[in-house]
PDB file of C-alpha atoms in Angstrom:
ATOM      1  CA  MET I   1     -29.187 -19.807 111.930  1.00 50.00           C
ATOM      2  CA  GLU I   2     -31.208 -18.296 109.097  1.00 49.00           C
ATOM      3  CA  THR I   3     -30.712 -14.810 110.541  1.00 52.00           C
ATOM      4  CA  ALA I   4     -26.913 -15.176 110.446  1.00 53.00           C
ATOM      5  CA  VAL I   5     -26.932 -16.240 106.777  1.00 46.00           C
ATOM      6  CA  VAL I   6     -29.067 -13.247 105.725  1.00 46.00           C
ATOM      7  CA  ALA I   7     -26.778 -10.828 107.578  1.00 51.00           C
ATOM      8  CA  GLN I   8     -23.670 -12.231 105.876  1.00 57.00           C
ATOM      9  CA  MET I   9     -25.226 -11.952 102.411  1.00 54.00           C
ATOM     10  CA  GLY I  10     -26.115  -8.286 103.065  1.00 53.00           C
ATOM     11  CA  LYS I  11     -22.491  -7.465 103.928  1.00 54.00           C
ATOM     12  CA  LYS I  12     -21.259  -8.993 100.671  1.00 52.00           C
ATOM     13  CA  ARG I  13     -23.716  -6.915  98.645  1.00 54.00           C
ATOM     14  CA  VAL I  14     -22.640  -3.681 100.351  1.00 48.00           C
ATOM     15  CA  LYS I  15     -18.962  -4.499  99.796  1.00 51.00           C
ATOM     16  CA  ASN I  16     -19.424  -5.272  96.099  1.00 53.00           C
ATOM     17  CA  GLY I  17     -21.431  -2.069  95.530  1.00 52.00           C
ATOM     18  CA  SER I  18     -18.742   0.091  97.140  1.00 51.00           C
ATOM     19  CA  SER I  19     -15.977  -1.498  94.997  1.00 52.00           C
ATOM     20  CA  LYS I  20     -17.830  -0.890  91.726  1.00 50.00           C
ATOM     21  CA  LYS I  21     -18.548   2.752  92.613  1.00 51.00           C
ATOM     22  CA  GLY I  22     -14.869   3.449  93.334  1.00 52.00           C
ATOM     23  CA  GLN I  23     -13.783   1.916  90.029  1.00 52.00           C
ATOM     24  CA  ALA I  24     -16.316   4.054  88.131  1.00 48.00           C
ATOM     25  CA  ASN I  25     -15.036   7.230  89.802  1.00 52.00           C
ATOM     26  CA  LYS I  26     -11.454   6.334  88.849  1.00 52.00           C
ATOM     27  CA  ASN I  27     -12.308   5.792  85.149  1.00 53.00           C
ATOM     28  CA  GLY I  28     -14.259   9.052  85.012  1.00 51.00           C
ATOM     29  CA  GLY I  29     -11.222  10.986  86.339  1.00 52.00           C
ATOM     30  CA  ASP I  30      -8.925   9.680  83.538  1.00 56.00           C
ATOM     31  CA  GLY I  31     -11.406  10.786  80.842  1.00 55.00           C
ATOM     32  CA  VAL I  32     -11.599  14.315  82.233  1.00 59.00           C
ATOM     33  CA  SER I  33      -7.733  14.574  82.284  1.00 81.00           C
ATOM     34  CA  GLU I  34      -7.286  13.567  78.597  1.00 86.00           C
ATOM     35  CA  HIS I  35      -9.966  16.001  77.416  1.00 85.00           C
ATOM     36  CA  GLY I  36      -8.349  18.884  79.270  1.00 86.00           C
ATOM     37  CA  MET I  37      -4.942  18.135  77.737  1.00 89.00           C
ATOM     38  CA  HIS I  38      -6.460  18.177  74.230  1.00 87.00           C
ATOM     39  CA  ILE I  39      -8.097  21.559  74.874  1.00 90.00           C
ATOM     40  CA  TRP I  40      -4.831  23.040  76.174  1.00 91.00           C
ATOM     41  CA  THR I  41      -2.850  21.734  73.152  1.00 89.00           C
ATOM     42  CA  GLU I  42      -5.354  23.195  70.674  1.00 90.00           C
ATOM     43  CA  ARG I  43      -5.301  26.538  72.493  1.00 89.00           C
ATOM     44  CA  GLU I  44      -1.496  26.714  72.298  1.00 91.00           C
ATOM     45  CA  ARG I  45      -1.500  25.792  68.601  1.00 89.00           C
ATOM     46  CA  ARG I  46      -3.966  28.546  67.773  1.00 88.00           C
ATOM     47  CA  LYS I  47      -1.981  31.034  69.828  1.00 88.00           C
ATOM     48  CA  LYS I  48       1.208  30.126  67.948  1.00 90.00           C
ATOM     49  CA  MET I  49      -0.524  30.463  64.571  1.00 86.00           C
ATOM     50  CA  ARG I  50      -1.963  33.841  65.595  1.00 84.00           C
ATOM     51  CA  ASN I  51       1.496  35.105  66.582  1.00 88.00           C
ATOM     52  CA  MET I  52       3.004  33.906  63.297  1.00 86.00           C
ATOM     53  CA  PHE I  53       0.330  35.699  61.255  1.00 79.00           C
ATOM     54  CA  CYS I  54       0.907  38.864  63.294  1.00 83.00           C
ATOM     55  CA  SER I  55       4.649  38.690  62.565  1.00 82.00           C
ATOM     56  CA  LEU I  56       4.004  38.124  58.845  1.00 80.00           C
ATOM     57  CA  HIS I  57       1.532  41.023  58.797  1.00 77.00           C
ATOM     58  CA  ALA I  58       4.165  43.293  60.345  1.00 80.00           C
ATOM     59  CA  LEU I  59       6.557  42.487  57.469  1.00 76.00           C
ATOM     60  CA  LEU I  60       3.999  43.753  54.930  1.00 76.00           C
ATOM     61  CA  PRO I  61       3.680  47.479  55.700  1.00 70.00           C
ATOM     62  CA  HIS I  62       1.383  48.208  52.746  1.00 74.00           C
ATOM     63  CA  LEU I  63      -1.418  46.045  54.192  1.00 75.00           C
ATOM     64  CA  PRO I  64      -4.157  47.683  56.273  1.00 77.00           C
ATOM     65  CA  ALA I  65      -4.242  47.134  60.021  1.00 73.00           C
ATOM     66  CA  LYS I  66      -7.136  44.714  59.734  1.00 78.00           C
ATOM     67  CA  ALA I  67      -6.656  41.970  57.155  1.00 78.00           C
ATOM     68  CA  ASP I  68      -7.765  38.372  57.094  1.00 81.00           C
ATOM     69  CA  LYS I  69      -5.357  35.474  56.958  1.00 77.00           C
ATOM     70  CA  SER I  70      -5.886  34.648  53.282  1.00 81.00           C
ATOM     71  CA  THR I  71      -5.101  38.254  52.305  1.00 83.00           C
ATOM     72  CA  ILE I  72      -1.921  38.188  54.385  1.00 81.00           C
ATOM     73  CA  VAL I  73      -0.751  34.960  52.722  1.00 84.00           C
ATOM     74  CA  ASP I  74      -1.489  36.212  49.191  1.00 83.00           C
ATOM     75  CA  GLU I  75       0.252  39.527  49.762  1.00 81.00           C
ATOM     76  CA  ALA I  76       3.260  37.759  51.293  1.00 82.00           C
ATOM     77  CA  ILE I  77       3.631  35.595  48.165  1.00 87.00           C
ATOM     78  CA  ASN I  78       3.423  38.628  45.873  1.00 84.00           C
ATOM     79  CA  TYR I  79       5.910  40.539  48.010  1.00 81.00           C
ATOM     80  CA  ILE I  80       8.408  37.647  47.871  1.00 85.00           C
ATOM     81  CA  ARG I  81       8.161  37.534  44.071  1.00 86.00           C
ATOM     82  CA  THR I  82       8.752  41.296  43.883  1.00 84.00           C
ATOM     83  CA  LEU I  83      11.846  40.975  46.058  1.00 83.00           C
ATOM     84  CA  GLU I  84      13.197  38.151  43.875  1.00 87.00           C
ATOM     85  CA  GLU I  85      12.781  40.295  40.741  1.00 87.00           C
ATOM     86  CA  SER I  86      14.550  43.190  42.460  1.00 86.00           C
ATOM     87  CA  VAL I  87      17.449  40.912  43.403  1.00 87.00           C
ATOM     88  CA  GLN I  88      17.801  39.687  39.809  1.00 87.00           C
ATOM     89  CA  GLU I  89      17.798  43.266  38.468  1.00 88.00           C
ATOM     90  CA  LEU I  90      20.454  44.326  40.976  1.00 88.00           C
ATOM     91  CA  GLU I  91      22.599  41.332  40.024  1.00 87.00           C
ATOM     92  CA  LYS I  92      22.406  42.354  36.348  1.00 86.00           C
ATOM     93  CA  GLN I  93      23.414  45.931  37.190  1.00 86.00           C
ATOM     94  CA  ARG I  94      26.300  44.673  39.309  1.00 86.00           C
ATOM     95  CA  ALA I  95      27.547  42.427  36.488  1.00 85.00           C
ATOM     96  CA  GLY I  96      27.342  45.353  34.035  1.00 83.00           C
ATOM     97  CA  LYS I  97      29.346  47.617  36.353  1.00 82.00           C
ATOM     98  CA  LEU I  98      32.008  44.957  36.826  1.00 82.00           C
ATOM     99  CA  GLN I  99      32.285  44.531  33.039  1.00 81.00           C
ATOM    100  CA  ASN I 100      32.610  48.297  32.507  1.00 78.00           C
ATOM    101  CA  GLU I 101      35.252  48.539  35.226  1.00 75.00           C
ATOM    102  CA  LYS I 102      37.201  45.686  33.615  1.00 75.00           C
ATOM    103  CA  ILE I 103      37.111  47.404  30.200  1.00 76.00           C
ATOM    104  CA  THR I 104      38.265  50.685  31.779  1.00 73.00           C
ATOM    105  CA  LEU I 105      41.126  48.975  33.600  1.00 69.00           C
ATOM    106  CA  ASP I 106      42.230  47.178  30.418  1.00 67.00           C
ATOM    107  CA  TYR I 107      42.189  50.452  28.459  1.00 65.00           C
ATOM    108  CA  GLU I 108      44.150  52.292  31.158  1.00 65.00           C
ATOM    109  CA  SER I 109      46.712  49.485  31.341  1.00 64.00           C
ATOM    110  CA  SER I 110      47.126  49.501  27.550  1.00 63.00           C
ATOM    111  CA  SER I 111      47.514  53.297  27.522  1.00 65.00           C
ATOM    112  CA  ALA I 112      50.112  53.140  30.286  1.00 64.00           C
ATOM    113  CA  ILE I 113      52.120  50.480  28.431  1.00 66.00           C
ATOM    114  CA  THR I 114      51.990  52.522  25.206  1.00 65.00           C
ATOM    115  CA  ALA I 115      53.121  55.665  27.019  1.00 64.00           C
ATOM    116  CA  GLN I 116      56.024  53.824  28.649  1.00 61.00           C
ATOM    117  CA  THR I 117      57.074  52.374  25.290  1.00 61.00           C
ATOM    118  CA  GLN I 118      56.999  55.782  23.616  1.00 62.00           C
ATOM    119  CA  ALA I 119      58.989  57.324  26.460  1.00 60.00           C
ATOM    120  CA  LEU I 120      61.601  54.569  26.193  1.00 59.00           C
ATOM    121  CA  GLU I 121      61.916  55.073  22.430  1.00 57.00           C
ATOM    122  CA  SER I 122      62.236  58.840  22.884  1.00 60.00           C
ATOM    123  CA  ASN I 123      64.974  58.454  25.491  1.00 59.00           C
ATOM    124  CA  THR I 124      66.844  55.978  23.297  1.00 57.00           C
ATOM    125  CA  ARG I 125      66.608  58.294  20.270  1.00 56.00           C
ATOM    126  CA  GLU I 126      67.909  61.271  22.257  1.00 57.00           C
ATOM    127  CA  ALA I 127      70.801  59.210  23.592  1.00 56.00           C
ATOM    128  CA  TYR I 128      71.664  58.084  20.061  1.00 53.00           C
ATOM    129  CA  LEU I 129      71.660  61.669  18.778  1.00 53.00           C
ATOM    130  CA  ALA I 130      73.866  62.796  21.650  1.00 57.00           C
ATOM    131  CA  ALA I 131      76.351  59.999  20.937  1.00 56.00           C
ATOM    132  CA  GLN I 132      76.577  60.848  17.208  1.00 51.00           C
ATOM    133  CA  GLY I 133      77.382  64.515  17.809  1.00 49.00           C
ATOM    134  CA  PRO I 134      76.614  67.590  15.703  1.00 45.00           C
ATOM    135  CA  SER I 135      77.041  65.726  12.415  1.00 42.00           C
ATOM    136  CA  MET I 136      73.603  64.184  12.953  1.00 41.00           C
ATOM    137  CA  SER I 137      71.711  67.466  12.510  1.00 41.00           C
ATOM    138  CA  PHE I 138      69.863  67.625   9.215  1.00 40.00           C
ATOM    139  CA  PRO I 139      66.821  69.564   7.963  1.00 42.00           C
ATOM    140  CA  LEU I 140      63.671  67.849   6.780  1.00 42.00           C
ATOM    141  CA  ALA I 141      62.817  70.447   4.142  1.00 41.00           C
ATOM    142  CA  PRO I 142      65.939  72.466   3.252  1.00 43.00           C
ATOM    143  CA  ASN I 143      65.917  75.423   0.898  1.00 44.00           C
ATOM    144  CA  MET I 144      68.237  74.459  -1.894  1.00 43.00           C
ATOM    145  CA  THR I 145      68.868  75.149  -5.530  1.00 45.00           C
ATOM    146  CA  HIS I 146      68.087  72.506  -8.097  1.00 43.00           C
ATOM    147  CA  PRO I 147      70.890  69.893  -7.939  1.00 46.00           C
ATOM    148  CA  PHE I 148      72.686  68.592 -10.972  1.00 43.00           C
ATOM    149  CA  PRO I 149      72.075  71.677 -13.149  1.00 45.00           C
ATOM    150  CA  LEU I 150      74.175  70.201 -15.962  1.00 44.00           C
ATOM    151  CA  PHE I 151      72.370  66.827 -15.958  1.00 47.00           C
ATOM    152  CA  HIS I 152      68.701  66.266 -16.752  1.00 49.00           C
ATOM    153  CA  PRO I 153      67.856  62.541 -16.627  1.00 49.00           C
ATOM    154  CA  PRO I 154      64.777  61.259 -18.399  1.00 52.00           C
ATOM    155  CA  ALA I 155      61.559  60.997 -16.403  1.00 56.00           C
ATOM    156  CA  CYS I 156      61.346  57.286 -15.613  1.00 71.00           C
ATOM    157  CA  LEU I 157      60.615  55.253 -12.512  1.00 77.00           C
ATOM    158  CA  VAL I 158      62.932  52.440 -11.455  1.00 84.00           C
ATOM    159  CA  THR I 159      62.253  50.296  -8.393  1.00 86.00           C
ATOM    160  CA  TRP I 160      64.470  48.059  -6.261  1.00 85.00           C
ATOM    161  CA  PHE I 161      63.260  46.186  -3.219  1.00 79.00           C
ATOM    162  CA  SER I 162      64.594  43.970  -0.456  1.00 82.00           C
ATOM    163  CA  GLN I 163      63.047  42.302   2.566  1.00 81.00           C
ATOM    164  CA  ASN I 164      62.436  45.533   4.489  1.00 86.00           C
ATOM    165  CA  VAL I 165      63.293  48.402   2.108  1.00 91.00           C
ATOM    166  CA  VAL I 166      61.699  49.468  -1.214  1.00 92.00           C
ATOM    167  CA  LEU I 167      63.439  52.135  -3.338  1.00 92.00           C
ATOM    168  CA  SER I 168      61.630  53.867  -6.221  1.00 91.00           C
ATOM    169  CA  LEU I 169      63.921  56.243  -8.167  1.00 90.00           C
ATOM    170  CA  CYS I 170      62.917  58.904 -10.673  1.00 90.00           C
ATOM    171  CA  GLY I 171      65.777  61.137 -11.782  1.00 86.00           C
ATOM    172  CA  ASP I 172      67.447  62.708  -8.778  1.00 89.00           C
ATOM    173  CA  GLU I 173      64.491  62.039  -6.458  1.00 91.00           C
ATOM    174  CA  ALA I 174      63.444  58.835  -4.783  1.00 93.00           C
ATOM    175  CA  GLN I 175      60.687  57.375  -2.650  1.00 92.00           C
ATOM    176  CA  ILE I 176      62.055  55.134   0.110  1.00 93.00           C
ATOM    177  CA  SER I 177      59.701  52.814   2.012  1.00 93.00           C
ATOM    178  CA  VAL I 178      60.957  51.088   5.156  1.00 92.00           C
ATOM    179  CA  CYS I 179      58.816  48.568   7.070  1.00 91.00           C
ATOM    180  CA  SER I 180      60.108  46.957  10.249  1.00 88.00           C
ATOM    181  CA  LEU I 181      59.267  45.865  13.734  1.00 88.00           C
ATOM    182  CA  THR I 182      59.377  48.736  16.194  1.00 85.00           C
ATOM    183  CA  LYS I 183      63.041  49.351  17.022  1.00 84.00           C
ATOM    184  CA  PRO I 184      64.495  52.204  19.078  1.00 85.00           C
ATOM    185  CA  GLY I 185      66.549  54.657  17.006  1.00 85.00           C
ATOM    186  CA  LEU I 186      65.421  53.354  13.597  1.00 87.00           C
ATOM    187  CA  LEU I 187      64.203  56.708  12.239  1.00 89.00           C
ATOM    188  CA  VAL I 188      67.330  58.485  13.450  1.00 90.00           C
ATOM    189  CA  THR I 189      69.509  55.874  11.752  1.00 90.00           C
ATOM    190  CA  ILE I 190      67.620  56.272   8.452  1.00 91.00           C
ATOM    191  CA  PHE I 191      68.092  60.050   8.500  1.00 92.00           C
ATOM    192  CA  TYR I 192      71.748  59.637   9.424  1.00 92.00           C
ATOM    193  CA  ILE I 193      72.374  57.326   6.444  1.00 92.00           C
ATOM    194  CA  LEU I 194      70.659  59.763   4.062  1.00 92.00           C
ATOM    195  CA  GLU I 195      72.612  62.710   5.453  1.00 91.00           C
ATOM    196  CA  LYS I 196      75.880  60.786   5.140  1.00 91.00           C
ATOM    197  CA  HIS I 197      75.256  60.273   1.404  1.00 90.00           C
ATOM    198  CA  ASN I 198      74.170  63.910   0.817  1.00 90.00           C
ATOM    199  CA  LEU I 199      70.541  62.920   0.275  1.00 93.00           C
ATOM    200  CA  ASP I 200      68.124  65.561   1.539  1.00 92.00           C
ATOM    201  CA  VAL I 201      64.767  64.641   3.041  1.00 92.00           C
ATOM    202  CA  VAL I 202      61.938  66.517   1.338  1.00 92.00           C
ATOM    203  CA  SER I 203      59.119  64.926   3.340  1.00 93.00           C
ATOM    204  CA  ALA I 204      58.560  61.985   5.636  1.00 91.00           C
ATOM    205  CA  HIS I 205      55.382  60.136   6.578  1.00 92.00           C
ATOM    206  CA  ILE I 206      55.470  57.792   9.566  1.00 90.00           C
ATOM    207  CA  SER I 207      52.873  55.215  10.616  1.00 90.00           C
ATOM    208  CA  SER I 208      53.437  53.040  13.661  1.00 85.00           C
ATOM    209  CA  ASP I 209      51.729  51.071  16.365  1.00 85.00           C
ATOM    210  CA  GLN I 210      52.894  49.055  19.337  1.00 82.00           C
ATOM    211  CA  TYR I 211      54.551  46.371  17.208  1.00 84.00           C
ATOM    212  CA  ARG I 212      55.705  47.747  13.843  1.00 88.00           C
ATOM    213  CA  SER I 213      56.564  50.972  12.013  1.00 89.00           C
ATOM    214  CA  LEU I 214      56.253  52.109   8.381  1.00 90.00           C
ATOM    215  CA  TYR I 215      58.332  55.027   7.033  1.00 92.00           C
ATOM    216  CA  MET I 216      57.601  56.703   3.654  1.00 93.00           C
ATOM    217  CA  ILE I 217      60.449  59.110   2.852  1.00 93.00           C
ATOM    218  CA  HIS I 218      60.736  61.429  -0.157  1.00 94.00           C
ATOM    219  CA  ALA I 219      64.454  62.177  -0.662  1.00 94.00           C
ATOM    220  CA  ARG I 220      66.438  64.207  -3.188  1.00 92.00           C
ATOM    221  CA  ALA I 221      70.104  64.117  -4.167  1.00 91.00           C
ATOM    222  CA  ALA I 222      71.909  67.227  -2.887  1.00 80.00           C
ATOM    223  CA  ARG I 223      75.132  66.911  -4.926  1.00 61.00           C
ATOM    224  CA  HIS I 224      76.342  70.164  -6.571  1.00 55.00           C
ATOM    225  CA  ALA I 225      77.955  70.721  -9.899  1.00 40.00           C
ATOM    226  CA  ASP I 226      81.384  71.458  -8.484  1.00 44.00           C
ATOM    227  CA  GLU I 227      81.727  67.960  -7.020  1.00 53.00           C
ATOM    228  CA  ILE I 228      84.034  65.390  -8.527  1.00 45.00           C
ATOM    229  CA  PRO I 229      82.490  63.962 -11.724  1.00 48.00           C
ATOM    230  CA  GLU I 230      83.914  60.529 -11.051  1.00 54.00           C
ATOM    231  CA  ALA I 231      81.810  60.147  -7.877  1.00 66.00           C
ATOM    232  CA  LEU I 232      78.934  57.695  -7.641  1.00 78.00           C
ATOM    233  CA  SER I 233      75.870  58.392  -9.753  1.00 87.00           C
ATOM    234  CA  VAL I 234      72.571  59.375  -8.166  1.00 89.00           C
ATOM    235  CA  GLU I 235      71.184  55.913  -8.777  1.00 89.00           C
ATOM    236  CA  ASP I 236      74.149  54.173  -7.164  1.00 90.00           C
ATOM    237  CA  THR I 237      74.072  56.592  -4.222  1.00 90.00           C
ATOM    238  CA  PHE I 238      70.423  55.855  -3.461  1.00 92.00           C
ATOM    239  CA  LYS I 239      70.986  52.123  -3.874  1.00 90.00           C
ATOM    240  CA  LEU I 240      73.961  52.277  -1.501  1.00 91.00           C
ATOM    241  CA  ALA I 241      71.904  54.144   1.106  1.00 91.00           C
ATOM    242  CA  ALA I 242      69.016  51.682   0.801  1.00 90.00           C
ATOM    243  CA  GLY I 243      71.440  48.783   1.154  1.00 89.00           C
ATOM    244  CA  GLU I 244      72.854  50.252   4.371  1.00 90.00           C
ATOM    245  CA  MET I 245      69.333  50.656   5.778  1.00 90.00           C
ATOM    246  CA  ASN I 246      68.481  47.048   4.990  1.00 87.00           C
ATOM    247  CA  LEU I 247      71.778  45.855   6.489  1.00 88.00           C
ATOM    248  CA  TRP I 248      71.097  47.792   9.698  1.00 86.00           C
ATOM    249  CA  LEU I 249      67.599  46.287   9.961  1.00 85.00           C
ATOM    250  CA  LEU I 250      68.955  42.766   9.528  1.00 83.00           C
ATOM    251  CA  SER I 251      71.723  43.370  12.086  1.00 80.00           C
ATOM    252  CA  PHE I 252      69.525  44.572  14.954  1.00 69.00           C
TER     253      PHE I 252
END
């Protein structure tokens, strides 16, 4: 009876010892697995960092083959700043070129418009001359004898003016100033009116731009002594011519 009890107690002890040993082996295996995973993760992280530094080093050709990580980082920062400054300088140069090109295009467009306007005025003037016929030919500085040999008016200056025409008369000579917006055929019309009234053009000064024109004309009466005495006086003739010029300017 006592022998059976002792044998049963020995079996229980052996069974409990085996169970505890197996549990200890199981816990030890889990600890080894977690430690190995941590080592593998750290190794991969370092490998990735090493590859990234190698790639960054390759982008900085002025660095020596062997350079530590801090040197690579510092040189990369300086290189980025240099590139940013270069980009800003190139942007300024590009903006300057675009501005110069715009100014050149504006100047060329303005020159082309001016040339077209002058060509149009020239064609209109030639057409007007052709329509008027040979009576429109008149010299600017004719060789002539002194008009009115029997009449010597006193040297005085008389001036009349209207909206667009100013007439300053001194004896048988006059200074005619005409200011108007640019109109095709205006100068030809002025010369035609003077020629119609036997008023010779001694000199003419013309100033014009794209919008307006100013004509300063020195004219002289070309009437000879054998003409009819009852004809208009020199003063009335110049006033009549100036009135026709002003009327033409107001009509067109």
